[in-house]
Structure formats: structure tokens, C-alpha cells
CSV table of C-alpha atoms and ligand atoms in Angstrom, one decimal:
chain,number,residue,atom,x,y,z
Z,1,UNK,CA,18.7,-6.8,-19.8
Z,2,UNK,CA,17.1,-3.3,-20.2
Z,3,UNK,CA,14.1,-2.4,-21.3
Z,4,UNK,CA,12.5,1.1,-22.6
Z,5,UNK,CA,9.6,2.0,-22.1
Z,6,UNK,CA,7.3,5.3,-24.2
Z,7,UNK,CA,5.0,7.3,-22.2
Z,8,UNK,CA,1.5,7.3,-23.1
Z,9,UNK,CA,0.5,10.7,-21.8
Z,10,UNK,CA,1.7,14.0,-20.0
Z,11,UNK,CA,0.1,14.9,-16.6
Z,12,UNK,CA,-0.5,18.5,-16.2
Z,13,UNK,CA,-0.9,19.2,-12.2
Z,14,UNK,CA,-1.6,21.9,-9.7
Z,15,UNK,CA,1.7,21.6,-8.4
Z,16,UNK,CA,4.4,23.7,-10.7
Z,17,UNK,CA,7.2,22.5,-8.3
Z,18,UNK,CA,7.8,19.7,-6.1
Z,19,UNK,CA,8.1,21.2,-2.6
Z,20,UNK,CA,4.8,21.1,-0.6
Z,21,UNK,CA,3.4,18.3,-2.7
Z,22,UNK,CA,1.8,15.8,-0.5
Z,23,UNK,CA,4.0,12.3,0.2
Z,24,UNK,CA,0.8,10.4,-0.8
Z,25,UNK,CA,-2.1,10.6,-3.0
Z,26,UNK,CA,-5.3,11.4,-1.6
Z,27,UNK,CA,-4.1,13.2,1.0
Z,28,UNK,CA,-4.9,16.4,-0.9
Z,29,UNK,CA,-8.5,16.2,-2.3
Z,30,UNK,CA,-8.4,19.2,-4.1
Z,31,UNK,CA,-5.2,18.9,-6.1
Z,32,UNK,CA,-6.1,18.4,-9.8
Z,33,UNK,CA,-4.9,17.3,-12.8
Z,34,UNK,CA,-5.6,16.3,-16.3
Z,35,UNK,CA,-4.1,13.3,-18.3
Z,36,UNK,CA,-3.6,14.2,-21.7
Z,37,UNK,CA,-2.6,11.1,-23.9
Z,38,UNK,CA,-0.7,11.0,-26.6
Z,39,UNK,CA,-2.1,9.4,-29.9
Z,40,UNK,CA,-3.4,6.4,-30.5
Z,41,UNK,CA,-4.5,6.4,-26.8
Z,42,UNK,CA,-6.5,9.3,-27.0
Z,43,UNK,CA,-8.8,7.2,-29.1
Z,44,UNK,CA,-12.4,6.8,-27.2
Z,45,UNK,CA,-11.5,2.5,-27.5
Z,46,UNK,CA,-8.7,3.5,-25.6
Z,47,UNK,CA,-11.0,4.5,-22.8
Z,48,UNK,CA,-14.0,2.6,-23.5
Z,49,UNK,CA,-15.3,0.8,-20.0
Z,50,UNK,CA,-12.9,3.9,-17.5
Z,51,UNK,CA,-16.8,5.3,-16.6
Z,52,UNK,CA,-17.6,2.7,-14.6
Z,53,UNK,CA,-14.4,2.4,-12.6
Z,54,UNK,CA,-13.6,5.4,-9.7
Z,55,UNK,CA,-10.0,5.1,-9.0
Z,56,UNK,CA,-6.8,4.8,-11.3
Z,57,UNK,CA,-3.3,3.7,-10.8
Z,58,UNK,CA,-1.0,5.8,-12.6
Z,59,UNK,CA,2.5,4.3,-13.0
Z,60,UNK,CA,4.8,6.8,-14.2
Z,61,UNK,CA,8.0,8.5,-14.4
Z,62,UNK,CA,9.7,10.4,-11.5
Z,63,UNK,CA,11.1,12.3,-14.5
Z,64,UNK,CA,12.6,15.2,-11.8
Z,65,UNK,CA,14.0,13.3,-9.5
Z,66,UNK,CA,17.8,13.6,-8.4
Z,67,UNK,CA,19.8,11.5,-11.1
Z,68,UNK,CA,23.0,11.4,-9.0
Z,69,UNK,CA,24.2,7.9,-7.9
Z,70,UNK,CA,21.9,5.4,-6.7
Z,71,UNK,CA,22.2,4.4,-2.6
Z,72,UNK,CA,21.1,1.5,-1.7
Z,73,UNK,CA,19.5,3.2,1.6
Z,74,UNK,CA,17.7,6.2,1.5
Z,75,UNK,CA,16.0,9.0,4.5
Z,76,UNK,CA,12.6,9.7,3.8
Z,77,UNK,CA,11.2,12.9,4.5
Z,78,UNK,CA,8.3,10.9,6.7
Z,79,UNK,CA,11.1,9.8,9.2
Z,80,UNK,CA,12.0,13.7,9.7
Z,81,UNK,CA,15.1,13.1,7.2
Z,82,UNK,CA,17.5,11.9,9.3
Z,83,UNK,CA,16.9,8.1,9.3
Z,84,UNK,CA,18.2,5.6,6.9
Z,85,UNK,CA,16.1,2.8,5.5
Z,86,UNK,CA,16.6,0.3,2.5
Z,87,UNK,CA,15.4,2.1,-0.5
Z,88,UNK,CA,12.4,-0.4,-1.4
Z,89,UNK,CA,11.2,0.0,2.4
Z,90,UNK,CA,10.1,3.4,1.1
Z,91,UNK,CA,8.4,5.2,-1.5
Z,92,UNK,CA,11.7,7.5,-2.3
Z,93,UNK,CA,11.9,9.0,-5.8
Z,94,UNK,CA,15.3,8.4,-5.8
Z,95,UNK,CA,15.3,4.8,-6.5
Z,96,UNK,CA,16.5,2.2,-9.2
Z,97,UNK,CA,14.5,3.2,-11.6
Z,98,UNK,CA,12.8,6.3,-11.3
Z,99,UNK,CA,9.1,4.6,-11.2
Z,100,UNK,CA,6.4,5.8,-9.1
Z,101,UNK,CA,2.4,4.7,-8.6
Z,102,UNK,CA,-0.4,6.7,-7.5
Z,103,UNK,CA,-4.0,6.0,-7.0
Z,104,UNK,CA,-6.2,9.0,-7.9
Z,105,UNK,CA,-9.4,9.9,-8.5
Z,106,UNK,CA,-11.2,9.9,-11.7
Z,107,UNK,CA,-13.6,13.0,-12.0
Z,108,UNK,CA,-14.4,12.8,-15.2
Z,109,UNK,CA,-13.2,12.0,-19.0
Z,110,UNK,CA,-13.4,15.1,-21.4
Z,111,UNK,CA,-12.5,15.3,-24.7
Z,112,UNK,CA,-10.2,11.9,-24.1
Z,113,UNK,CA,-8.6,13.9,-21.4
Z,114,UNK,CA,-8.6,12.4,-17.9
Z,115,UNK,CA,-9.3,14.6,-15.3
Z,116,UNK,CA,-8.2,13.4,-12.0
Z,117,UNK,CA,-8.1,14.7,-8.3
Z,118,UNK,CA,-5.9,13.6,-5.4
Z,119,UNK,CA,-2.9,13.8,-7.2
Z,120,UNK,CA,0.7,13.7,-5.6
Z,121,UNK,CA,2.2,14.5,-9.3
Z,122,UNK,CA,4.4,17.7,-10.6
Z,123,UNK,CA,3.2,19.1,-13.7
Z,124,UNK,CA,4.8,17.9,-16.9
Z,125,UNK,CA,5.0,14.4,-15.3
Z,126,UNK,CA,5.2,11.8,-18.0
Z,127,UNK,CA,2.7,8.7,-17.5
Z,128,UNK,CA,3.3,5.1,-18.7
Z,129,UNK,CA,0.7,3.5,-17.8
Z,130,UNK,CA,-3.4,3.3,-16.2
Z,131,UNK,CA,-4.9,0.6,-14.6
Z,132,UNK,CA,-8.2,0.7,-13.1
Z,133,UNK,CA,-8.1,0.2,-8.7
Z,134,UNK,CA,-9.6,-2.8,-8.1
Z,135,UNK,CA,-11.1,-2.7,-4.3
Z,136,UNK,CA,-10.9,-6.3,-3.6
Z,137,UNK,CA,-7.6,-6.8,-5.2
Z,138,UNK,CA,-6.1,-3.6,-3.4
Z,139,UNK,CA,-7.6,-2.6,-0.6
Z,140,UNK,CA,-5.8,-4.5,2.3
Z,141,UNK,CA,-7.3,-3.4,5.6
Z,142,UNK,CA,-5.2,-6.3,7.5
Z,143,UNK,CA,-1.8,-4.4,5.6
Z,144,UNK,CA,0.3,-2.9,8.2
Z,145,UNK,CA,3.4,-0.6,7.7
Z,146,UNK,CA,5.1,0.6,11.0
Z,147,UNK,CA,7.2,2.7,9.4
Z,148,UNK,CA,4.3,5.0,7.7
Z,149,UNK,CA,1.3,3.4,10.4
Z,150,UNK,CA,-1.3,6.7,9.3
Z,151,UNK,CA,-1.3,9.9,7.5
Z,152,UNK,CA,0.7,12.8,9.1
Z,153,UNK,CA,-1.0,14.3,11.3
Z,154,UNK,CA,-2.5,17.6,9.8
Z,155,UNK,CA,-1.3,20.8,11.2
Z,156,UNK,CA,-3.3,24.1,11.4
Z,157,UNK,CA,-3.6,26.8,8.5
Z,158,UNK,CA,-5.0,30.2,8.8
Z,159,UNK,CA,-5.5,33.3,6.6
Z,160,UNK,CA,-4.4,36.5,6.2
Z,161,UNK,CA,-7.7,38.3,5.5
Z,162,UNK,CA,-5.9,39.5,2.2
Z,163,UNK,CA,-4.9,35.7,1.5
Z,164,UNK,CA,-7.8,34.6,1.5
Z,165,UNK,CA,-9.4,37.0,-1.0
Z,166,UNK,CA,-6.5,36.8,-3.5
Z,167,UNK,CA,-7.2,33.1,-3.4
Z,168,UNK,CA,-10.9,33.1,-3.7
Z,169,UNK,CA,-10.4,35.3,-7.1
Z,170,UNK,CA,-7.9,33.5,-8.6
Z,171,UNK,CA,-9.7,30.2,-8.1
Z,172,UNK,CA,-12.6,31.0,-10.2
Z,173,UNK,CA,-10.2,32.0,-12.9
Z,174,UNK,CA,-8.5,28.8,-12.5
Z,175,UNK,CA,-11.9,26.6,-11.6
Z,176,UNK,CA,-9.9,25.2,-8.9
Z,177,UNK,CA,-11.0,24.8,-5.0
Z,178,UNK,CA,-7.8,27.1,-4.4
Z,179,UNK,CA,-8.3,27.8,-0.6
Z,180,UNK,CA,-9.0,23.9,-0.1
Z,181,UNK,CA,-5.9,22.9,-2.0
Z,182,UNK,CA,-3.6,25.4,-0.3
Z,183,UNK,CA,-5.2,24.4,2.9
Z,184,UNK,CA,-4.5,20.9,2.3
Z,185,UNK,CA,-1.2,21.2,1.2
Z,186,UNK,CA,0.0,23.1,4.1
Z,187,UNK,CA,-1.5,21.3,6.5
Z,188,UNK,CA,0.7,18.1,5.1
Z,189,UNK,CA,3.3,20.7,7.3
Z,190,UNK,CA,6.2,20.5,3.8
Z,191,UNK,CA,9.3,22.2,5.5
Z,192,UNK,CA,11.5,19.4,6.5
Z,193,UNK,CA,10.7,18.0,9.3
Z,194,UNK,CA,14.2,18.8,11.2
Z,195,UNK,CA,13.8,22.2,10.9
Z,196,UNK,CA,12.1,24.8,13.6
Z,197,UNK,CA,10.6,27.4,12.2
Z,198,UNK,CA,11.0,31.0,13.3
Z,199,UNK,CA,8.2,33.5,12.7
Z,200,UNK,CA,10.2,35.9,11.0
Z,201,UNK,CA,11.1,33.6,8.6
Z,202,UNK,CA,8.9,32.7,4.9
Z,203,UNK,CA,8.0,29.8,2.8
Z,204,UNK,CA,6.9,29.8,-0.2
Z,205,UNK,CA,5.6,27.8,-3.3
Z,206,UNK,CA,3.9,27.8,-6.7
Z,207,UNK,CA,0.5,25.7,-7.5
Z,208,UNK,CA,-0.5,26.9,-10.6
Z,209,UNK,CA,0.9,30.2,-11.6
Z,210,UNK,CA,0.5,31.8,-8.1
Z,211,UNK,CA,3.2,32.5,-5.6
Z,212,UNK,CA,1.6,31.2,-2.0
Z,213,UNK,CA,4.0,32.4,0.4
Z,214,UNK,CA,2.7,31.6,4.8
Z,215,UNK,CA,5.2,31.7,7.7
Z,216,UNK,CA,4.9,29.9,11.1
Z,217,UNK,CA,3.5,32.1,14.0
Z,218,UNK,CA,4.2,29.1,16.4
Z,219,UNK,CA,6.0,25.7,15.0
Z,220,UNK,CA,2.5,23.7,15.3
Z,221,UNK,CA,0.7,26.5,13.0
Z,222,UNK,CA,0.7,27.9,9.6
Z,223,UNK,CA,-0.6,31.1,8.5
Z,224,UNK,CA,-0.8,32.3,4.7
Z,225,UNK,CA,0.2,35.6,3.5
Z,226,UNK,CA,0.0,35.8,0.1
Z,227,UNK,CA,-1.2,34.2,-3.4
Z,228,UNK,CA,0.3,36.2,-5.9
Z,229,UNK,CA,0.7,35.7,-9.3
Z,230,UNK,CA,4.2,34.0,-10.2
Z,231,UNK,CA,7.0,36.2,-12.2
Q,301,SAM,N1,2.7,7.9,-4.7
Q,301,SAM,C1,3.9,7.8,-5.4
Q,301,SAM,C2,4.7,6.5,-5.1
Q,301,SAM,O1,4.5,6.0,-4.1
Q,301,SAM,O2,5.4,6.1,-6.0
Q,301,SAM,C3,4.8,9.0,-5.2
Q,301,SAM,C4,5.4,9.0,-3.8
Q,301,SAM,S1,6.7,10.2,-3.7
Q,301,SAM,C5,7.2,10.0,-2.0
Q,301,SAM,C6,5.8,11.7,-3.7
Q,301,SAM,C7,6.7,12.9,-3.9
Q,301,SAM,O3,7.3,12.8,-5.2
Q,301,SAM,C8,5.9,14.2,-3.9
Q,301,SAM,O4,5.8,14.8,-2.6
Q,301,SAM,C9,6.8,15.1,-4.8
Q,301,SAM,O5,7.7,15.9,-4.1
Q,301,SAM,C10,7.6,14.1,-5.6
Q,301,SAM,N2,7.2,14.0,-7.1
Q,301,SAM,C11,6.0,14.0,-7.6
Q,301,SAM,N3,6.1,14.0,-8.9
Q,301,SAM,C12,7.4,13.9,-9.3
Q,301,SAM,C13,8.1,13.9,-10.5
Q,301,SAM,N4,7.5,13.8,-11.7
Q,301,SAM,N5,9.4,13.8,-10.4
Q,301,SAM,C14,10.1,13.9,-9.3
Q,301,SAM,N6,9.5,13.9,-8.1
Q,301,SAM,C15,8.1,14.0,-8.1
């Protein structure tokens, strides 16, 4: 048995690669996206009824994940990457099939686009399906998951003064809450969790097209350097 499946739209995100994405949605409230779909779903019937719902699943494709051979266990970043657990204990994008879901927030619908915030999605990521969140349905406060019990706890992000300039011009030019998305993301803490950082040494990543680049003064703090236009 196999089945295919089409997309019905393209995400196009904040996050131009996938390190320092958040491991969840909603963790970041100021990473944005907008849902483009593809014809005939760009139709307004297609979307008739979305304005009255806040939240959307997205199912989609994990279409840049690792296609080398499937395990059946896997070691999540969350557990500091060391620990193995079955692969559908976790939310690994290296899985059977390579099908994520995310629950987002709708903003607003413009032109049949669908803009959306809270996104854990890299750019270009191809989207199968929408369904609206339905809070009685899936919003289980008596759920428990010992393995993921809370959100990471956030670590601390500072500015260079520079930093903080460059990212206050380049978000008007982008309309994007740069400095709260950076701040966000880097307080998610996204160099693997075995690793001890040493101040000399920097990180870096693209949202958008800017370079951020920060180091770690101390392990439990982050401070940015840069956001530089990307080459
Ligand atoms: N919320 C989704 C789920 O539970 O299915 C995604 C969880 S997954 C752990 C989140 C990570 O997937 C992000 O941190 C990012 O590194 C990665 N990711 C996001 N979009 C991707 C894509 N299109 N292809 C491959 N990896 C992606």
C-alpha cells in the first residue's frame, strides 16, 4: 500500500535554515510566515469561514530532513542528543514518513495568502494540509508527557549595542519584530545541548537574509554580535 500525496501550498518562513529553529511552535511568537496556496485553493471558497477560527494545524512535509535509512529509535535534541527513544515517542523529523504538524497562529488572510506567526517551519516548506484547532478537541490540560514535561527553559540574550541597531533597521525593511524573533530564538539555547560553549568561540545563522552571528560569554548566556546581511 502507498499512497501520494500533492502539496497544497509553499510556506515561506523567517527561518532560511534549520539550525536555531525552535523544537515547537509557539515558542517563538515572532517568527512569521506566509502560506501561499497553489491553485484551486487559493480560491476565496477555499478559505471561506478561516476568519473566525485563531489557530491552524499545518500538516506538512519535513521535505529537508536526513533521507538516510530509517531507525527505529531516534535521540532528540530535547534529551541533550545522547538518549535513544522509539521514534514515535518523539517528534523527530527523521521518521517513517517525513510528516510533521504544527499549530500556528493565524494573523491574518491577504490576498488568499495566509499569514501565520509561531511558526517552527524552514522556508520553502511544502504544506499538505490546514485544519482549523479546535480548543475542546485539542487542548488536553490533563495530557502529560514526561519526556518533554514544559518548554525549555529560556536562557538569557543580550546585545551588542551595534546588534541591536543593525536589527532595528533591517526590521522595518523586512516588517518583522527582528530583535523579538532573534531574542526568542536564542533564548530556545539551539547549539546542541552536549556541547560547552567557549567564549572565543561563534555561532551563527540566517532568518531572513541576515547573518545573526552571538557567542556565549558564560554557558547560561547569549550575547549577539552581528545581523548582517547574508552573502
Ligand atoms: N511541530 C512539528 C512536529 O511536531 O511535527 C515539528 C517538530 S520538529 C522537532 C521541529 C524542527 O524541525 C525544527 O527545529 C527544525 O529544525 C526542523 N524543521 C522545520 N521545518 C523543516 C523542514 N521543512 N524540513 C526538515 N526539518 C524541518
Amino acid at each position: 500500500m502507498s499512497y501520494s500525496f500533492t502539496p497544497i501550498g509553499v510556506l515561506h518562513s523567517c527561518f532560511s535554515e534549520k539550525f536555531a529553529i525552535p523544537r515547537q511552535p509557539l515558542l517563538a511568537p515572532a517568527a512569521t510566515a506566509t502560506l501561499e496556496l497553489f491553485a484551486p485553493y487559493n480560491q476565496p471558497e477555499a478559505l471561506e469561514g478561516l476568519e473566525q477560527v485563531s489557530h491552524l494545524w499545518l500538516l506538512f512535509v519535513f521535505h529537508a530532513a536526513d533521507s538516510g535509512p530509517k531507525h527505529l529509535r531516534v535521540r532528540p535534541p530535547r534529551l541533550g542528543g545522547n538518549r535513544r527513544i522509539g521514534v514515535f515517542a518523539s517528534r523527530a523529523t527523521h521518521r517513517p514518513n517525513p510528516l510533521g504538524q504544527s499549530v500556528v497562529k493565524l494573523e491574518g488572510i491577504v490576498d488568499g495568502k495566509l499569514l501565520l506567526s509561531g511558526i517552527d517551519l524552514l522556508d520553502g516548506t511544502p504544506i499538505l494540509d490546514i485544519k482549523p484547532y479546535v480548543p475542546y478537541a485539542d487542548s488536553l490540560p490533563e495530557a502529560r508527557n514526561a519526556l518533554a514535561p514544559a518548554p525549555p527553559p529560556p536562557i538569557k540574550v543580550e546585545w551588542s549595542e551595534a546588534a541591536l541597531q543593525q536589527a532595528r533597521q533591517h526590521a522595518e525593511r523586512l516588517h518583522s519584530d527582528l530583535v523579538a524573533l532573534i531574542e526568542q530564538c536564542l533564548a530556545q539555547d539551539p547549539k546542541p545541548a552536549y556541547q560547552q560553549p567557549e567564549p572565543s568561540r561563534e555561532y551563527g545563522v540566517r532568518f531572513w537574509d541576515l547573518n545573526v552571528r552571538w557567542h556565549y560569554p558564560s554557558p547560561s548566556c547569549i550575547r549577539v554580535l552581528d545581523v548582517q546581511p547574508a552573502h
